[in-house]
Amino acid sequence: MCCLTPVLALALVLGAPWQALHGAPLAELSGDHDFQLFLHKNLEFTRKIRGDVAALQRAVCDTFQLCTEEELQLVQPDPHLVQAPLDQCHKRGFQAEVCFTQIRAGLHAYHDSLGAVLRLLPNHTTLVETLQLDAANLSSNIQQQMEDLGLDTVTLPAEQRSPPPTFSGPFQQQVGGFFILANFQRFLETAYRALRHLTRL
C-alpha cells in the first residue's frame, strides 16, 4: 500500500482528477520517506541544471545580443526544434509511469539538442557537456525511482541518441541555440514546480 502513496501524490499535484484520490487521506500523501528523499535530492539537482541553462542563456545574450524571445518573434529557426511536452502529466486519466516517461523523454531530447549549443558556444564546452551529463543523470534518477515504485519504464539507451539540429547559416544557428535553451528552461521550470509542490504536501 505504501508504494501507491507517491503515485497518488504526483496525481494530485500534476492535475489528475480529484476522483482519482477518492479514499486516500491527504496525510498519507507525504508519508513515503524514500520518495521524499528522492524529491528533495532532485529538486536541488533540477535547480542546479536550471542555473547552468541560465548561464548559457546569458552567454548567448552577451555573445550574439539575442536576449529575449520578444526580439525574435518574427524569426523562426530552420529545423523543427524540440519542445518536449509534459501534457501527459495533466491529462484526465493520469498514469504516473506515462508522466515520468514523458519527463525522461524530454531530458533525452534536450540532451541531444544541446549538441547545437556546443557548436555555437565553443568557449563554454565544459559547461555544455556538464549540462548534458546532468540531464542524463536526472533521467536516470527518475528511472530508478520508477523502478522502486514498481512502475513500467522505457529504456532510452545512449546509443540511440539523435544528432543535434543543423542550420542553414550562422544567424539561424544563433537563433536555434537561443530557442533550444529557452525551451529547455521552460521544460525544467515545469519539472521543478512539480517536485517543489510534491515536497510541500
PDB file of N, CA, C and O in Angstrom, residues 3-64:
ATOM      1  N   CYS A   3       3.608   1.898  -1.398  1.00  0.00           N
ATOM      2  CA  CYS A   3       4.219   2.266  -2.669  1.00  0.00           C
ATOM      3  C   CYS A   3       3.270   3.046  -3.551  1.00  0.00           C
ATOM      4  O   CYS A   3       3.676   3.649  -4.533  1.00  0.00           O
ATOM      5  N   LEU A   4       1.947   3.043  -3.226  1.00  0.00           N
ATOM      6  CA  LEU A   4       0.999   3.828  -4.004  1.00  0.00           C
ATOM      7  C   LEU A   4       0.999   5.284  -3.602  1.00  0.00           C
ATOM      8  O   LEU A   4       0.533   6.137  -4.335  1.00  0.00           O
ATOM      9  N   THR A   5       1.509   5.553  -2.418  1.00  0.00           N
ATOM     10  CA  THR A   5       1.427   6.912  -1.892  1.00  0.00           C
ATOM     11  C   THR A   5       2.048   7.957  -2.809  1.00  0.00           C
ATOM     12  O   THR A   5       1.398   8.943  -3.153  1.00  0.00           O
ATOM     13  N   PRO A   6       3.310   7.827  -3.257  1.00  0.00           N
ATOM     14  CA  PRO A   6       3.888   8.843  -4.127  1.00  0.00           C
ATOM     15  C   PRO A   6       3.190   8.950  -5.466  1.00  0.00           C
ATOM     16  O   PRO A   6       3.144  10.026  -6.066  1.00  0.00           O
ATOM     17  N   VAL A   7       2.635   7.846  -5.961  1.00  0.00           N
ATOM     18  CA  VAL A   7       1.910   7.907  -7.227  1.00  0.00           C
ATOM     19  C   VAL A   7       0.678   8.775  -7.077  1.00  0.00           C
ATOM     20  O   VAL A   7       0.369   9.620  -7.917  1.00  0.00           O
ATOM     21  N   LEU A   8      -0.053   8.574  -5.976  1.00  0.00           N
ATOM     22  CA  LEU A   8      -1.232   9.396  -5.729  1.00  0.00           C
ATOM     23  C   LEU A   8      -0.853  10.848  -5.490  1.00  0.00           C
ATOM     24  O   LEU A   8      -1.545  11.764  -5.928  1.00  0.00           O
ATOM     25  N   ALA A   9       0.272  11.072  -4.814  1.00  0.00           N
ATOM     26  CA  ALA A   9       0.729  12.438  -4.589  1.00  0.00           C
ATOM     27  C   ALA A   9       1.025  13.140  -5.901  1.00  0.00           C
ATOM     28  O   ALA A   9       0.660  14.297  -6.108  1.00  0.00           O
ATOM     29  N   LEU A  10       1.688  12.427  -6.819  1.00  0.00           N
ATOM     30  CA  LEU A  10       2.001  13.015  -8.113  1.00  0.00           C
ATOM     31  C   LEU A  10       0.731  13.332  -8.879  1.00  0.00           C
ATOM     32  O   LEU A  10       0.612  14.367  -9.530  1.00  0.00           O
ATOM     33  N   ALA A  11      -0.247  12.447  -8.799  1.00  0.00           N
ATOM     34  CA  ALA A  11      -1.516  12.690  -9.476  1.00  0.00           C
ATOM     35  C   ALA A  11      -2.178  13.953  -8.942  1.00  0.00           C
ATOM     36  O   ALA A  11      -2.744  14.745  -9.701  1.00  0.00           O
ATOM     37  N   LEU A  12      -2.122  14.156  -7.640  1.00  0.00           N
ATOM     38  CA  LEU A  12      -2.721  15.344  -7.038  1.00  0.00           C
ATOM     39  C   LEU A  12      -2.083  16.623  -7.540  1.00  0.00           C
ATOM     40  O   LEU A  12      -2.760  17.552  -7.977  1.00  0.00           O
ATOM     41  N   VAL A  13      -0.757  16.668  -7.530  1.00  0.00           N
ATOM     42  CA  VAL A  13      -0.055  17.900  -7.867  1.00  0.00           C
ATOM     43  C   VAL A  13      -0.116  18.218  -9.346  1.00  0.00           C
ATOM     44  O   VAL A  13      -0.248  19.371  -9.749  1.00  0.00           O
ATOM     45  N   LEU A  14      -0.039  17.209 -10.194  1.00  0.00           N
ATOM     46  CA  LEU A  14       0.057  17.443 -11.620  1.00  0.00           C
ATOM     47  C   LEU A  14      -1.293  17.480 -12.314  1.00  0.00           C
ATOM     48  O   LEU A  14      -1.368  17.441 -13.526  1.00  0.00           O
ATOM     49  N   GLY A  15      -2.375  17.576 -11.546  1.00  0.00           N
ATOM     50  CA  GLY A  15      -3.639  17.912 -12.155  1.00  0.00           C
ATOM     51  C   GLY A  15      -4.552  16.742 -12.454  1.00  0.00           C
ATOM     52  O   GLY A  15      -5.506  16.888 -13.211  1.00  0.00           O
ATOM     53  N   ALA A  16      -4.333  15.571 -11.898  1.00  0.00           N
ATOM     54  CA  ALA A  16      -5.257  14.474 -12.103  1.00  0.00           C
ATOM     55  C   ALA A  16      -6.566  14.781 -11.401  1.00  0.00           C
ATOM     56  O   ALA A  16      -6.619  15.567 -10.461  1.00  0.00           O
ATOM     57  N   PRO A  17      -7.666  14.188 -11.862  1.00  0.00           N
ATOM     58  CA  PRO A  17      -8.957  14.472 -11.254  1.00  0.00           C
ATOM     59  C   PRO A  17      -8.967  14.125  -9.777  1.00  0.00           C
ATOM     60  O   PRO A  17      -8.359  13.148  -9.340  1.00  0.00           O
ATOM     61  N   TRP A  18      -9.735  14.906  -9.015  1.00  0.00           N
ATOM     62  CA  TRP A  18      -9.863  14.638  -7.582  1.00  0.00           C
ATOM     63  C   TRP A  18     -10.435  13.257  -7.341  1.00  0.00           C
ATOM     64  O   TRP A  18     -10.127  12.605  -6.354  1.00  0.00           O
ATOM     65  N   GLN A  19     -11.279  12.763  -8.290  1.00  0.00           N
ATOM     66  CA  GLN A  19     -11.883  11.463  -8.102  1.00  0.00           C
ATOM     67  C   GLN A  19     -10.838  10.368  -7.989  1.00  0.00           C
ATOM     68  O   GLN A  19     -11.068   9.340  -7.367  1.00  0.00           O
ATOM     69  N   ALA A  20      -9.676  10.559  -8.603  1.00  0.00           N
ATOM     70  CA  ALA A  20      -8.632   9.538  -8.561  1.00  0.00           C
ATOM     71  C   ALA A  20      -8.085   9.346  -7.155  1.00  0.00           C
ATOM     72  O   ALA A  20      -7.460   8.347  -6.854  1.00  0.00           O
ATOM     73  N   LEU A  21      -8.335  10.321  -6.275  1.00  0.00           N
ATOM     74  CA  LEU A  21      -7.809  10.264  -4.921  1.00  0.00           C
ATOM     75  C   LEU A  21      -8.866   9.865  -3.915  1.00  0.00           C
ATOM     76  O   LEU A  21      -8.657   9.970  -2.716  1.00  0.00           O
ATOM     77  N   HIS A  22     -10.004   9.434  -4.400  1.00  0.00           N
ATOM     78  CA  HIS A  22     -11.091   9.074  -3.504  1.00  0.00           C
ATOM     79  C   HIS A  22     -10.630   8.013  -2.517  1.00  0.00           C
ATOM     80  O   HIS A  22     -10.082   6.978  -2.889  1.00  0.00           O
ATOM     81  N   GLY A  23     -10.840   8.262  -1.229  1.00  0.00           N
ATOM     82  CA  GLY A  23     -10.485   7.303  -0.205  1.00  0.00           C
ATOM     83  C   GLY A  23      -9.047   7.371   0.243  1.00  0.00           C
ATOM     84  O   GLY A  23      -8.642   6.590   1.093  1.00  0.00           O
ATOM     85  N   ALA A  24      -8.249   8.293  -0.307  1.00  0.00           N
ATOM     86  CA  ALA A  24      -6.848   8.413   0.099  1.00  0.00           C
ATOM     87  C   ALA A  24      -6.687   9.623   1.005  1.00  0.00           C
ATOM     88  O   ALA A  24      -6.765  10.751   0.546  1.00  0.00           O
ATOM     89  N   PRO A  25      -6.476   9.432   2.317  1.00  0.00           N
ATOM     90  CA  PRO A  25      -6.309  10.569   3.227  1.00  0.00           C
ATOM     91  C   PRO A  25      -5.116  11.420   2.819  1.00  0.00           C
ATOM     92  O   PRO A  25      -4.071  10.901   2.443  1.00  0.00           O
ATOM     93  N   LEU A  26      -5.286  12.741   2.913  1.00  0.00           N
ATOM     94  CA  LEU A  26      -4.224  13.653   2.497  1.00  0.00           C
ATOM     95  C   LEU A  26      -2.952  13.421   3.286  1.00  0.00           C
ATOM     96  O   LEU A  26      -1.851  13.546   2.756  1.00  0.00           O
ATOM     97  N   ALA A  27      -3.068  13.060   4.531  1.00  0.00           N
ATOM     98  CA  ALA A  27      -1.884  12.853   5.366  1.00  0.00           C
ATOM     99  C   ALA A  27      -0.993  11.742   4.821  1.00  0.00           C
ATOM    100  O   ALA A  27       0.221  11.749   5.023  1.00  0.00           O
ATOM    101  N   GLU A  28      -1.590  10.764   4.115  1.00  0.00           N
ATOM    102  CA  GLU A  28      -0.798   9.661   3.605  1.00  0.00           C
ATOM    103  C   GLU A  28       0.064  10.062   2.416  1.00  0.00           C
ATOM    104  O   GLU A  28       1.037   9.392   2.089  1.00  0.00           O
ATOM    105  N   LEU A  29      -0.284  11.167   1.757  1.00  0.00           N
ATOM    106  CA  LEU A  29       0.384  11.514   0.517  1.00  0.00           C
ATOM    107  C   LEU A  29       1.834  11.933   0.720  1.00  0.00           C
ATOM    108  O   LEU A  29       2.624  11.891  -0.212  1.00  0.00           O
ATOM    109  N   SER A  30       2.188  12.373   1.901  1.00  0.00           N
ATOM    110  CA  SER A  30       3.564  12.803   2.147  1.00  0.00           C
ATOM    111  C   SER A  30       4.310  11.843   3.061  1.00  0.00           C
ATOM    112  O   SER A  30       5.353  12.180   3.595  1.00  0.00           O
ATOM    113  N   GLY A  31       3.780  10.631   3.218  1.00  0.00           N
ATOM    114  CA  GLY A  31       4.325   9.734   4.220  1.00  0.00           C
ATOM    115  C   GLY A  31       5.434   8.817   3.769  1.00  0.00           C
ATOM    116  O   GLY A  31       6.002   8.101   4.594  1.00  0.00           O
ATOM    117  N   ASP A  32       5.739   8.787   2.484  1.00  0.00           N
ATOM    118  CA  ASP A  32       6.764   7.875   1.997  1.00  0.00           C
ATOM    119  C   ASP A  32       8.131   8.550   2.107  1.00  0.00           C
ATOM    120  O   ASP A  32       8.458   9.452   1.344  1.00  0.00           O
ATOM    121  N   HIS A  33       8.950   8.079   3.058  1.00  0.00           N
ATOM    122  CA  HIS A  33      10.220   8.736   3.356  1.00  0.00           C
ATOM    123  C   HIS A  33      11.190   8.675   2.180  1.00  0.00           C
ATOM    124  O   HIS A  33      11.808   9.681   1.817  1.00  0.00           O
ATOM    125  N   ASP A  34      11.316   7.512   1.572  1.00  0.00           N
ATOM    126  CA  ASP A  34      12.244   7.371   0.451  1.00  0.00           C
ATOM    127  C   ASP A  34      11.843   8.258  -0.720  1.00  0.00           C
ATOM    128  O   ASP A  34      12.701   8.854  -1.394  1.00  0.00           O
ATOM    129  N   PHE A  35      10.551   8.361  -0.965  1.00  0.00           N
ATOM    130  CA  PHE A  35      10.095   9.210  -2.059  1.00  0.00           C
ATOM    131  C   PHE A  35      10.381  10.678  -1.769  1.00  0.00           C
ATOM    132  O   PHE A  35      10.764  11.441  -2.661  1.00  0.00           O
ATOM    133  N   GLN A  36      10.225  11.083  -0.511  1.00  0.00           N
ATOM    134  CA  GLN A  36      10.529  12.470  -0.148  1.00  0.00           C
ATOM    135  C   GLN A  36      12.023  12.757  -0.303  1.00  0.00           C
ATOM    136  O   GLN A  36      12.404  13.843  -0.754  1.00  0.00           O
ATOM    137  N   LEU A  37      12.872  11.800   0.028  1.00  0.00           N
ATOM    138  CA  LEU A  37      14.305  11.988  -0.186  1.00  0.00           C
ATOM    139  C   LEU A  37      14.609  12.153  -1.671  1.00  0.00           C
ATOM    140  O   LEU A  37      15.422  13.000  -2.066  1.00  0.00           O
ATOM    141  N   PHE A  38      13.959  11.341  -2.490  1.00  0.00           N
ATOM    142  CA  PHE A  38      14.112  11.464  -3.940  1.00  0.00           C
ATOM    143  C   PHE A  38      13.706  12.856  -4.405  1.00  0.00           C
ATOM    144  O   PHE A  38      14.403  13.492  -5.207  1.00  0.00           O
ATOM    145  N   LEU A  39      12.578  13.347  -3.906  1.00  0.00           N
ATOM    146  CA  LEU A  39      12.098  14.665  -4.325  1.00  0.00           C
ATOM    147  C   LEU A  39      13.082  15.763  -3.942  1.00  0.00           C
ATOM    148  O   LEU A  39      13.426  16.609  -4.767  1.00  0.00           O
ATOM    149  N   HIS A  40      13.536  15.768  -2.700  1.00  0.00           N
ATOM    150  CA  HIS A  40      14.432  16.833  -2.242  1.00  0.00           C
ATOM    151  C   HIS A  40      15.763  16.799  -2.994  1.00  0.00           C
ATOM    152  O   HIS A  40      16.288  17.846  -3.394  1.00  0.00           O
ATOM    153  N   LYS A  41      16.305  15.620  -3.178  1.00  0.00           N
ATOM    154  CA  LYS A  41      17.575  15.489  -3.891  1.00  0.00           C
ATOM    155  C   LYS A  41      17.455  16.023  -5.314  1.00  0.00           C
ATOM    156  O   LYS A  41      18.301  16.800  -5.790  1.00  0.00           O
ATOM    157  N   ASN A  42      16.402  15.648  -5.997  1.00  0.00           N
ATOM    158  CA  ASN A  42      16.280  16.015  -7.395  1.00  0.00           C
ATOM    159  C   ASN A  42      15.686  17.396  -7.588  1.00  0.00           C
ATOM    160  O   ASN A  42      15.830  17.988  -8.660  1.00  0.00           O
ATOM    161  N   LEU A  43      15.059  17.937  -6.554  1.00  0.00           N
ATOM    162  CA  LEU A  43      14.680  19.345  -6.578  1.00  0.00           C
ATOM    163  C   LEU A  43      15.936  20.206  -6.632  1.00  0.00           C
ATOM    164  O   LEU A  43      16.041  21.139  -7.447  1.00  0.00           O
ATOM    165  N   GLU A  44      16.908  19.895  -5.785  1.00  0.00           N
ATOM    166  CA  GLU A  44      18.168  20.630  -5.797  1.00  0.00           C
ATOM    167  C   GLU A  44      18.923  20.410  -7.107  1.00  0.00           C
ATOM    168  O   GLU A  44      19.520  21.346  -7.658  1.00  0.00           O
ATOM    169  N   PHE A  45      18.889  19.203  -7.606  1.00  0.00           N
ATOM    170  CA  PHE A  45      19.578  18.882  -8.847  1.00  0.00           C
ATOM    171  C   PHE A  45      18.963  19.660 -10.011  1.00  0.00           C
ATOM    172  O   PHE A  45      19.665  20.222 -10.859  1.00  0.00           O
ATOM    173  N   THR A  46      17.631  19.719 -10.045  1.00  0.00           N
ATOM    174  CA  THR A  46      16.951  20.464 -11.105  1.00  0.00           C
ATOM    175  C   THR A  46      17.262  21.951 -11.007  1.00  0.00           C
ATOM    176  O   THR A  46      17.455  22.619 -12.030  1.00  0.00           O
ATOM    177  N   ARG A  47      17.336  22.468  -9.796  1.00  0.00           N
ATOM    178  CA  ARG A  47      17.694  23.880  -9.615  1.00  0.00           C
ATOM    179  C   ARG A  47      19.098  24.150 -10.154  1.00  0.00           C
ATOM    180  O   ARG A  47      19.342  25.181 -10.805  1.00  0.00           O
ATOM    181  N   LYS A  48      20.009  23.227  -9.912  1.00  0.00           N
ATOM    182  CA  LYS A  48      21.375  23.373 -10.414  1.00  0.00           C
ATOM    183  C   LYS A  48      21.394  23.372 -11.945  1.00  0.00           C
ATOM    184  O   LYS A  48      22.075  24.181 -12.581  1.00  0.00           O
ATOM    185  N   ILE A  49      20.650  22.464 -12.556  1.00  0.00           N
ATOM    186  CA  ILE A  49      20.593  22.405 -14.014  1.00  0.00           C
ATOM    187  C   ILE A  49      19.996  23.682 -14.577  1.00  0.00           C
ATOM    188  O   ILE A  49      20.490  24.231 -15.573  1.00  0.00           O
ATOM    189  N   ARG A  50      18.939  24.184 -13.955  1.00  0.00           N
ATOM    190  CA  ARG A  50      18.339  25.442 -14.406  1.00  0.00           C
ATOM    191  C   ARG A  50      19.349  26.585 -14.360  1.00  0.00           C
ATOM    192  O   ARG A  50      19.381  27.439 -15.258  1.00  0.00           O
ATOM    193  N   GLY A  51      20.168  26.603 -13.326  1.00  0.00           N
ATOM    194  CA  GLY A  51      21.185  27.647 -13.224  1.00  0.00           C
ATOM    195  C   GLY A  51      22.210  27.559 -14.340  1.00  0.00           C
ATOM    196  O   GLY A  51      22.640  28.583 -14.879  1.00  0.00           O
ATOM    197  N   ASP A  52      22.579  26.343 -14.716  1.00  0.00           N
ATOM    198  CA  ASP A  52      23.532  26.177 -15.811  1.00  0.00           C
ATOM    199  C   ASP A  52      22.921  26.595 -17.144  1.00  0.00           C
ATOM    200  O   ASP A  52      23.596  27.191 -17.990  1.00  0.00           O
ATOM    201  N   VAL A  53      21.645  26.267 -17.353  1.00  0.00           N
ATOM    202  CA  VAL A  53      20.972  26.720 -18.576  1.00  0.00           C
ATOM    203  C   VAL A  53      20.921  28.238 -18.617  1.00  0.00           C
ATOM    204  O   VAL A  53      21.183  28.859 -19.656  1.00  0.00           O
ATOM    205  N   ALA A  54      20.624  28.865 -17.481  1.00  0.00           N
ATOM    206  CA  ALA A  54      20.573  30.323 -17.425  1.00  0.00           C
ATOM    207  C   ALA A  54      21.939  30.931 -17.743  1.00  0.00           C
ATOM    208  O   ALA A  54      22.026  31.972 -18.414  1.00  0.00           O
ATOM    209  N   ALA A  55      23.009  30.298 -17.286  1.00  0.00           N
ATOM    210  CA  ALA A  55      24.358  30.797 -17.588  1.00  0.00           C
ATOM    211  C   ALA A  55      24.627  30.745 -19.089  1.00  0.00           C
ATOM    212  O   ALA A  55      25.227  31.668 -19.660  1.00  0.00           O
ATOM    213  N   LEU A  56      24.187  29.691 -19.751  1.00  0.00           N
ATOM    214  CA  LEU A  56      24.367  29.597 -21.196  1.00  0.00           C
ATOM    215  C   LEU A  56      23.469  30.604 -21.929  1.00  0.00           C
ATOM    216  O   LEU A  56      23.874  31.151 -22.965  1.00  0.00           O
ATOM    217  N   GLN A  57      22.293  30.855 -21.390  1.00  0.00           N
ATOM    218  CA  GLN A  57      21.443  31.877 -21.995  1.00  0.00           C
ATOM    219  C   GLN A  57      22.106  33.256 -21.903  1.00  0.00           C
ATOM    220  O   GLN A  57      22.032  34.047 -22.855  1.00  0.00           O
ATOM    221  N   ARG A  58      22.753  33.543 -20.789  1.00  0.00           N
ATOM    222  CA  ARG A  58      23.475  34.813 -20.665  1.00  0.00           C
ATOM    223  C   ARG A  58      24.636  34.871 -21.653  1.00  0.00           C
ATOM    224  O   ARG A  58      24.928  35.940 -22.222  1.00  0.00           O
ATOM    225  N   ALA A  59      25.291  33.733 -21.877  1.00  0.00           N
ATOM    226  CA  ALA A  59      26.396  33.700 -22.837  1.00  0.00           C
ATOM    227  C   ALA A  59      25.901  33.990 -24.250  1.00  0.00           C
ATOM    228  O   ALA A  59      26.549  34.716 -25.009  1.00  0.00           O
ATOM    229  N   VAL A  60      24.752  33.448 -24.621  1.00  0.00           N
ATOM    230  CA  VAL A  60      24.164  33.733 -25.928  1.00  0.00           C
ATOM    231  C   VAL A  60      23.796  35.208 -26.032  1.00  0.00           C
ATOM    232  O   VAL A  60      24.024  35.850 -27.064  1.00  0.00           O
ATOM    233  N   CYS A  61      23.253  35.748 -24.958  1.00  0.00           N
ATOM    234  CA  CYS A  61      22.898  37.162 -24.944  1.00  0.00           C
ATOM    235  C   CYS A  61      24.141  38.038 -25.095  1.00  0.00           C
ATOM    236  O   CYS A  61      24.165  38.965 -25.917  1.00  0.00           O
ATOM    237  N   ASP A  62      25.178  37.747 -24.333  1.00  0.00           N
ATOM    238  CA  ASP A  62      26.394  38.568 -24.367  1.00  0.00           C
ATOM    239  C   ASP A  62      27.134  38.436 -25.690  1.00  0.00           C
ATOM    240  O   ASP A  62      27.705  39.407 -26.194  1.00  0.00           O
ATOM    241  N   THR A  63      27.128  37.236 -26.261  1.00  0.00           N
ATOM    242  CA  THR A  63      27.926  36.975 -27.459  1.00  0.00           C
ATOM    243  C   THR A  63      27.214  37.412 -28.735  1.00  0.00           C
ATOM    244  O   THR A  63      27.837  37.973 -29.642  1.00  0.00           O
ATOM    245  N   PHE A  64      25.902  37.181 -28.794  1.00  0.00           N
ATOM    246  CA  PHE A  64      25.168  37.397 -30.040  1.00  0.00           C
ATOM    247  C   PHE A  64      24.064  38.447 -29.927  1.00  0.00           C
ATOM    248  O   PHE A  64      23.355  38.701 -30.897  1.00  0.00           O
TER     249      PHE A  64
END
